[in-house]
Short mmCIF file of C-alpha atoms in Angstrom, two decimals:
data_model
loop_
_atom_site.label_atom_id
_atom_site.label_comp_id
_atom_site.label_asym_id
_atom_site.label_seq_id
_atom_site.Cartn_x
_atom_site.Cartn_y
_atom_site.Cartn_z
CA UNK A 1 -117.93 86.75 113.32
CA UNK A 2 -116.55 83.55 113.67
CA UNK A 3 -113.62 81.94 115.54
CA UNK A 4 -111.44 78.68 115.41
CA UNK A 5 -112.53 76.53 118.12
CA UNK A 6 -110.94 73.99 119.90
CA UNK A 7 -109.62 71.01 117.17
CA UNK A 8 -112.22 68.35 116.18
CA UNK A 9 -111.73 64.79 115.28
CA UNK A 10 -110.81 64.95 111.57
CA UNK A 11 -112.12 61.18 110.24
CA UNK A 12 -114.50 61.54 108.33
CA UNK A 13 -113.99 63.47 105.16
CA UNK A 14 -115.97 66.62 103.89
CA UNK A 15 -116.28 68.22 100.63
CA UNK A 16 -116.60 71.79 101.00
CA UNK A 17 -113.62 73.55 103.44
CA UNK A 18 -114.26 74.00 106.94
CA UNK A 19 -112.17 76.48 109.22
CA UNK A 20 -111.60 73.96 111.47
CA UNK A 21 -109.45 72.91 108.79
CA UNK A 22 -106.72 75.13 109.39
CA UNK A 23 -106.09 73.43 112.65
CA UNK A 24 -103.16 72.77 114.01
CA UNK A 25 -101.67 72.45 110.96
CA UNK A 26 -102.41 73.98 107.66
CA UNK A 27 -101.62 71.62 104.72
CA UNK A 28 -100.82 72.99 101.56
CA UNK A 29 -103.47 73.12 99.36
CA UNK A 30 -105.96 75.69 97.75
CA UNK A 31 -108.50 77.61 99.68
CA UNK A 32 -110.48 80.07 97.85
CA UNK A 33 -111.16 82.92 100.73
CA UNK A 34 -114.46 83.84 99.47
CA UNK A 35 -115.73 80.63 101.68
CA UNK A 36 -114.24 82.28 104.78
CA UNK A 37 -114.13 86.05 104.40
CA UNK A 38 -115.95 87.05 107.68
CA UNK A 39 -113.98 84.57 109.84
CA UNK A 40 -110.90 85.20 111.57
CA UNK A 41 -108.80 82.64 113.63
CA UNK A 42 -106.54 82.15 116.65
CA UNK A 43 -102.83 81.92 115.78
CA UNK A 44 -102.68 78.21 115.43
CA UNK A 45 -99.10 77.91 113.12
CA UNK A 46 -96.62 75.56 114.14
CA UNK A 47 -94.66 78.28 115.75
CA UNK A 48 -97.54 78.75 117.83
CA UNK A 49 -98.08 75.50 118.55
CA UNK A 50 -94.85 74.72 119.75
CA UNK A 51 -94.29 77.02 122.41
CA UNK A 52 -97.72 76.18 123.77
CA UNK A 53 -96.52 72.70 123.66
CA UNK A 54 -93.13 73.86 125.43
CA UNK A 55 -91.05 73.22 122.43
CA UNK A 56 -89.18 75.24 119.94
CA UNK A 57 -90.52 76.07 116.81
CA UNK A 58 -88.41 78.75 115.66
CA UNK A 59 -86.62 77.41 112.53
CA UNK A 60 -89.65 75.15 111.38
CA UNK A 61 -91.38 78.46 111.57
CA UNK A 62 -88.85 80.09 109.13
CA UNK A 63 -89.28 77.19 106.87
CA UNK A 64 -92.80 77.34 107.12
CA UNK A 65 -92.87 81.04 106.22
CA UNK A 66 -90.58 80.95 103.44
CA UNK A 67 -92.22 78.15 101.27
CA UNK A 68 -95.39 79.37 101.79
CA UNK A 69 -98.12 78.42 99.41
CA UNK A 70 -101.60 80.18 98.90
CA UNK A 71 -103.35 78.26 101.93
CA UNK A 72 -100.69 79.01 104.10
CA UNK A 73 -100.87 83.10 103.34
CA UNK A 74 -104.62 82.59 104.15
CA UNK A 75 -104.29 80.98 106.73
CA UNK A 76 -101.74 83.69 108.55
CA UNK A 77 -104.01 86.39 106.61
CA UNK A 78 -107.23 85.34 108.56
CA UNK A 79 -105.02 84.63 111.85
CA UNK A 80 -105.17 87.47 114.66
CA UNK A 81 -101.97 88.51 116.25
CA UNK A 82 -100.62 86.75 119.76
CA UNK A 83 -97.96 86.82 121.93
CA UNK A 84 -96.39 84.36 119.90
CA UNK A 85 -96.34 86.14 116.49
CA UNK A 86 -95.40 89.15 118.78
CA UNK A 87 -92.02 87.43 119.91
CA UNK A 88 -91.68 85.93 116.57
CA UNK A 89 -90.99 89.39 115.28
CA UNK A 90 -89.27 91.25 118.10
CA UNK A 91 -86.72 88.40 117.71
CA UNK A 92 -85.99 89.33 114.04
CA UNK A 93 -86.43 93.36 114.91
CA UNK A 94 -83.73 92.83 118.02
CA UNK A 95 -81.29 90.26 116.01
CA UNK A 96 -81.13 93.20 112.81
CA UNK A 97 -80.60 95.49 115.41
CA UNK A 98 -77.68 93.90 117.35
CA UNK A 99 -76.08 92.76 114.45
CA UNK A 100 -76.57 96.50 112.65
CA UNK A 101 -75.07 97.99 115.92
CA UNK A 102 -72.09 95.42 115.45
CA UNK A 103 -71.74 96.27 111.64
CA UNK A 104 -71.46 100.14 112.61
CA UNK A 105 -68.60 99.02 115.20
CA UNK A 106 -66.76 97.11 112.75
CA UNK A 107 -66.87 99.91 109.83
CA UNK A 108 -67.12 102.72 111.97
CA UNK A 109 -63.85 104.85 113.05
CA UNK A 110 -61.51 103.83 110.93
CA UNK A 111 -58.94 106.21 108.51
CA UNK A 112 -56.51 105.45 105.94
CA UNK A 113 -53.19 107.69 105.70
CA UNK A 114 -52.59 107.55 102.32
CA UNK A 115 -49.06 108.42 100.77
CA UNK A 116 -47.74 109.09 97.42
CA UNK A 117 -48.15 111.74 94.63
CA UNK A 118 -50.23 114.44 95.93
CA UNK A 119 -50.49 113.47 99.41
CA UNK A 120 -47.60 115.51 101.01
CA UNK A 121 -50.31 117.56 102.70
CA UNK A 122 -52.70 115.10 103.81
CA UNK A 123 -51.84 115.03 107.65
CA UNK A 124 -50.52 111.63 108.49
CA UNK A 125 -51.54 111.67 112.54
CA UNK A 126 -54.44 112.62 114.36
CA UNK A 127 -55.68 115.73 115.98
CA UNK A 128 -58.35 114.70 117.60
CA UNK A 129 -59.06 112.51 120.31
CA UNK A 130 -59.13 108.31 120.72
CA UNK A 131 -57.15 107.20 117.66
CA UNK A 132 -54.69 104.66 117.29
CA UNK A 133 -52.43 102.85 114.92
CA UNK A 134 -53.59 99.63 113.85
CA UNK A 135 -51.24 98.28 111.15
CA UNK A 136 -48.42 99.94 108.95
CA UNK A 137 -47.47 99.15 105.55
CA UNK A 138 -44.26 97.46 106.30
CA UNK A 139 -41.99 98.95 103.56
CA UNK A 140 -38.85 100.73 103.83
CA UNK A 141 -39.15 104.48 102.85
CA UNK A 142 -42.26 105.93 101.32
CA UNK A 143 -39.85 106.87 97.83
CA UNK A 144 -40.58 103.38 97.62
CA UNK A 145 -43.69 103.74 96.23
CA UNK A 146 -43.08 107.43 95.00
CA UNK A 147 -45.03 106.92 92.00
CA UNK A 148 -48.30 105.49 93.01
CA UNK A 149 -50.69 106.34 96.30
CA UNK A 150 -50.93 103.53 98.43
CA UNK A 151 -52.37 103.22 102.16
CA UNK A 152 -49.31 103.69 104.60
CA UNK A 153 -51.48 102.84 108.09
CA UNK A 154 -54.59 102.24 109.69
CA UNK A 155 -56.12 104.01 112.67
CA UNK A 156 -59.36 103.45 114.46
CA UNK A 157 -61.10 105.27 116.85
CA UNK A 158 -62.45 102.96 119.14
CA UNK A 159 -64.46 105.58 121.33
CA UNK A 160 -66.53 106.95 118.27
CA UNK A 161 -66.80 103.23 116.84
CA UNK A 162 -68.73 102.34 120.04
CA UNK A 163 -70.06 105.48 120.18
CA UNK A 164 -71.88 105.09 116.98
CA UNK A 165 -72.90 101.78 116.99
CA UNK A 166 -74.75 102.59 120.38
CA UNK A 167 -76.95 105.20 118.72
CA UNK A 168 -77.14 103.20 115.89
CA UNK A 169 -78.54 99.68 118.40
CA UNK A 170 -80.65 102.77 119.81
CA UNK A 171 -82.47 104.47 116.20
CA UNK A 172 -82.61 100.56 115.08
CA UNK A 173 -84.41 99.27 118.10
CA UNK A 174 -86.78 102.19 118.28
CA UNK A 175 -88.04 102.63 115.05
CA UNK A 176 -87.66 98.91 114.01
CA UNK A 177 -90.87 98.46 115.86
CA UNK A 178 -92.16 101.50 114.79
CA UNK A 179 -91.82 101.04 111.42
CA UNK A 180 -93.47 97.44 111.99
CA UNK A 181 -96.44 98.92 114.01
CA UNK A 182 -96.89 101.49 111.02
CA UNK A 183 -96.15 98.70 108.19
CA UNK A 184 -99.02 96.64 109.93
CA UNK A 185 -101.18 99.25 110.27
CA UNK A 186 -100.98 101.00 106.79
CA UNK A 187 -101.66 97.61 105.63
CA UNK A 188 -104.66 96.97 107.17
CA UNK A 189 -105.93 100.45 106.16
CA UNK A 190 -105.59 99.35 102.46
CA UNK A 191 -108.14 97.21 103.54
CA UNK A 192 -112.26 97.83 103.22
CA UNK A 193 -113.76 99.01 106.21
CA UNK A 194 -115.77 95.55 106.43
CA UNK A 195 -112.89 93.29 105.79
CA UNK A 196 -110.49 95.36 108.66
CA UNK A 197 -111.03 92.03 110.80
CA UNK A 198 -109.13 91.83 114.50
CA UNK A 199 -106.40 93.49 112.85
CA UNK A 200 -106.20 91.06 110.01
CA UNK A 201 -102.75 91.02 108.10
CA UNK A 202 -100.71 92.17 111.09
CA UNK A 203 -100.08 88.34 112.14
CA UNK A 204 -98.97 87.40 108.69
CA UNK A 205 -96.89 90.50 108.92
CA UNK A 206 -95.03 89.65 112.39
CA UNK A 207 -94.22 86.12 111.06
CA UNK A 208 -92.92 87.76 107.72
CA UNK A 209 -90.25 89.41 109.36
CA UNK A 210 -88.07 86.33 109.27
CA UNK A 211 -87.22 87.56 105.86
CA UNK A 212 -84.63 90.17 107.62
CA UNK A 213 -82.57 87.02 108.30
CA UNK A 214 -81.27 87.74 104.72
CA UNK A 215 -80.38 91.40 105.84
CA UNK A 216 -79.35 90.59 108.83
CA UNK A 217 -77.02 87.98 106.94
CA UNK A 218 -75.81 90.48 104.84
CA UNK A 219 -74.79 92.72 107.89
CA UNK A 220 -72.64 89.83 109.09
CA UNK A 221 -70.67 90.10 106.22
CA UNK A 222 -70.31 93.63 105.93
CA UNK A 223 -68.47 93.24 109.64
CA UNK A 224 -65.46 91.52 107.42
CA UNK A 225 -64.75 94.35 105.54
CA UNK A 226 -62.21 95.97 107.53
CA UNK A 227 -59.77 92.87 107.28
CA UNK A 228 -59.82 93.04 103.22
CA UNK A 229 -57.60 96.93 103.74
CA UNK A 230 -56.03 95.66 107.48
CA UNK A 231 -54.73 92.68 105.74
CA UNK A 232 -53.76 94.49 102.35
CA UNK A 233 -51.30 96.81 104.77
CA UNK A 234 -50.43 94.59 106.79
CA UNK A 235 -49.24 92.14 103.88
CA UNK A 236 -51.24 88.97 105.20
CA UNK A 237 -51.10 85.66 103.76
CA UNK A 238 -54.78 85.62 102.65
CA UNK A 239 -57.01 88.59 101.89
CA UNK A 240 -60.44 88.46 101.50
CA UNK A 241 -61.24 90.85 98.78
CA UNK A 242 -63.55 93.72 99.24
CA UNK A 243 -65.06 93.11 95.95
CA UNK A 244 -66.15 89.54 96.80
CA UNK A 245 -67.45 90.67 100.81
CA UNK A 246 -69.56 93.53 98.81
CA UNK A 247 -71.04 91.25 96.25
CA UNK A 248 -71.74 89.21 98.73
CA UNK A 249 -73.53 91.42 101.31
CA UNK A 250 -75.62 92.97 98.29
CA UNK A 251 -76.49 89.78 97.01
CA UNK A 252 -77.82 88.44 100.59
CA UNK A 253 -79.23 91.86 100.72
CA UNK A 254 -81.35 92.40 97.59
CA UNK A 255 -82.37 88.28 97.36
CA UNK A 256 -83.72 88.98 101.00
CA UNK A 257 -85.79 92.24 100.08
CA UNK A 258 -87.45 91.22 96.87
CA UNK A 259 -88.08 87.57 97.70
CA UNK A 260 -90.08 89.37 100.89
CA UNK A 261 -91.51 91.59 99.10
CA UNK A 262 -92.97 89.01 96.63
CA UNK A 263 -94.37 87.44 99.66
CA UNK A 264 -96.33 90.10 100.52
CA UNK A 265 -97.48 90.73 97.04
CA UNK A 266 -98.94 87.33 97.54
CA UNK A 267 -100.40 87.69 101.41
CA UNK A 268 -102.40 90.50 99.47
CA UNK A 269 -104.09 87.90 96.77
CA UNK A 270 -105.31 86.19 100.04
CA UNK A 271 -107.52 88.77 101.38
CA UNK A 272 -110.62 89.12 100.96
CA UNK A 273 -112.06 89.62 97.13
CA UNK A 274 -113.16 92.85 97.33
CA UNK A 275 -110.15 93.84 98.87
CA UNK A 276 -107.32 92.12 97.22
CA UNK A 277 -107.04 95.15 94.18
CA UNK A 278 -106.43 98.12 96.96
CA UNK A 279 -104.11 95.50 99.21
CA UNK A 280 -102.21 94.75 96.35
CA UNK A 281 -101.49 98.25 95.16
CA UNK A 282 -100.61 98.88 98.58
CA UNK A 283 -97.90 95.93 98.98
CA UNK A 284 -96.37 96.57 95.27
CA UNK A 285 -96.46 100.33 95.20
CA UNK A 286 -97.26 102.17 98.58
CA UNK A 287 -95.73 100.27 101.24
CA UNK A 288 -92.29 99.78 99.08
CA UNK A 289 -92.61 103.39 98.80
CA UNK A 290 -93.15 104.58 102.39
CA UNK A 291 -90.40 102.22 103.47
CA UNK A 292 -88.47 103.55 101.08
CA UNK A 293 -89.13 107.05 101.82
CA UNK A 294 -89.13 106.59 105.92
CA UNK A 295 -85.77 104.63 105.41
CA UNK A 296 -83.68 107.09 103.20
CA UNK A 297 -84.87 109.86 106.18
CA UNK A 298 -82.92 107.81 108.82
CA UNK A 299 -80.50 106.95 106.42
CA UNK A 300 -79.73 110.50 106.11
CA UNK A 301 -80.28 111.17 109.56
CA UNK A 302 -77.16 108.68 110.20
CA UNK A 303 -75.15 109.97 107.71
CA UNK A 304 -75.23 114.26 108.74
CA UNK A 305 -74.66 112.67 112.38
CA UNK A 306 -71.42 110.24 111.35
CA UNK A 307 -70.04 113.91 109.32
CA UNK A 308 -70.91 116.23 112.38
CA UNK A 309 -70.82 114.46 115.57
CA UNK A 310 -67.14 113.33 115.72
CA UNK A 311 -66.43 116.77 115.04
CA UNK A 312 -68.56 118.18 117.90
CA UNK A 313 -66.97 115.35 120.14
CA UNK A 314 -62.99 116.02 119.23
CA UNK A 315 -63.12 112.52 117.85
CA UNK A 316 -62.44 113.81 114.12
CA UNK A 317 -58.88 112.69 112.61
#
């Protein structure tokens, strides 16, 4: 097996591809991988490259990753995984979960009291423990709008908001790298024996994850939906509508998912030829799917805990 050595002096011209030719930089033109399927190389992307040079590389990495063409997936294909890819993904993995721990605090704990036609039994205070009022609907009697249900107040429960966002910080931390590990790994199983190179893949992998920025986007502005009720209620001058802040958030949301997952689609044309038909089943059927699959569990998981746990805790309304 080869590996990249040091850089050469690139003069004088050659016809047939060299891997030397991936260093520092790889340009963006076609390489057919059948002239380099047994070689692997040292993570030499400008990401790389930059924090060996003591510089920052972060966003030109992004930008790199994201307009990817086919010599670029080969190159991170055939490039083994290094402390720098390493932190180039634990960054992404830590920011989603921070900002999903702060998008659980910001929808988390709040209730509605409701008045109107049918409501006269809904209780209108608490009984459990670590509510309070937020905003009132500033009208004067509630005959006033005898004919229609409209929200009356807001109350939040600040305890079980910070309660759940740490466990949700916690689950997203923990099997955020997990499910990268496993991601990584299944994908290199798909893989021939012969062609399961230094854990080939797994670096194009790390760098991929900058496509959670879009999710992790679309977390941000799920954190504004509490103002479009608080500011309905509370009869504010502007209110952003929940319509637009959902459209939004799903829109970051799904462009973010399938414009990464037609990257990897195309990471698997890169490998090598005898390869690329079981790598691409796996990244357009199998991998989706597991994700899927592992995903809904902890979904689930954090929806029987938000139903049960408040009431185990007195922090119910």
């Amino acid at each position: 097996m080869m590996t990249d050595p040091h850089p050469q002096n690139h003069d004088q011209p050659r016809d047939d591809p060299q891997p030397d030719d991936l260093l520092p930089y790889p340009p963006d033109e076609e390489l057919t991988t059948e002239l380099i399927e047994d070689v692997s190389f040292d993570d030499r992307t400008p990401y790389a490259h930059a924090r060996e040079s003591g510089q920052r590389g972060y966003l030109k990495m992004c930008r790199w990753v994201w307009t990817a063409g086919k010599y670029r997936l080969t190159h991170l294909c055939l490039s083994r995984p290094s402390p720098h890819s390493r932190r180039f993904a634990r960054k992404h993995v830590l920011l989603f979960s921070v900002v999903a721990a702060l998008c659980i605090f910001a929808n988390a704990g709040w209730h509605q009291v409701r008045v109107g036609p049918g409501m006269e039994g809904v209780p209108k205070t608490p009984e459990g423990k670590g509510w309070s009022e937020v905003v009132t609907r500033p009208f004067p009697t509630p005959t006033t709008f005898a004919e229609s249900v409209v929200v009356s107040s807001v109350w939040l429960n600040a305890t079980w908001a910070s309660f759940a966002a740490g466990i949700g910080l916690a689950i997203a931390v923990v099997f955020g790298f997990l499910l990268l590990w496993l991601y990584g790994s299944l994908a290199r199983r798909s893989l021939l024996p012969e062609h399961r190179i230094e854990s080939r893949i797994r670096c194009a992998i790390h760098y991929g994850t900058c496509w959670l920025l879009f999710l992790t986007a679309s977390l941000l502005v799920l954190c504004l939906r509490p103002l479009t009720v608080l500011g309905k209620v509370g009869g504010w001058t502007f209110v952003p509508s929940t319509i637009v802040v959902d459209a939004c958030a799903i829109l970051l949301a799904i462009g973010g998912i399938m414009l990464g997952w037609f990257w990897l689609i195309r990471l698997g044309g890169t490998v090598p030829k005898g390869s690329r038909r079981s790598a691409s089943r796996f990244f357009v059927i199998w991998g989706p799917f597991y994700m899927a699959v592992l995903l809904g569990g902890i979904g689930y998981g954090l929806y029987f805990l938000s139903v049960h746990l408040p009431e185990r805790l007195s922090l119910s309304w």
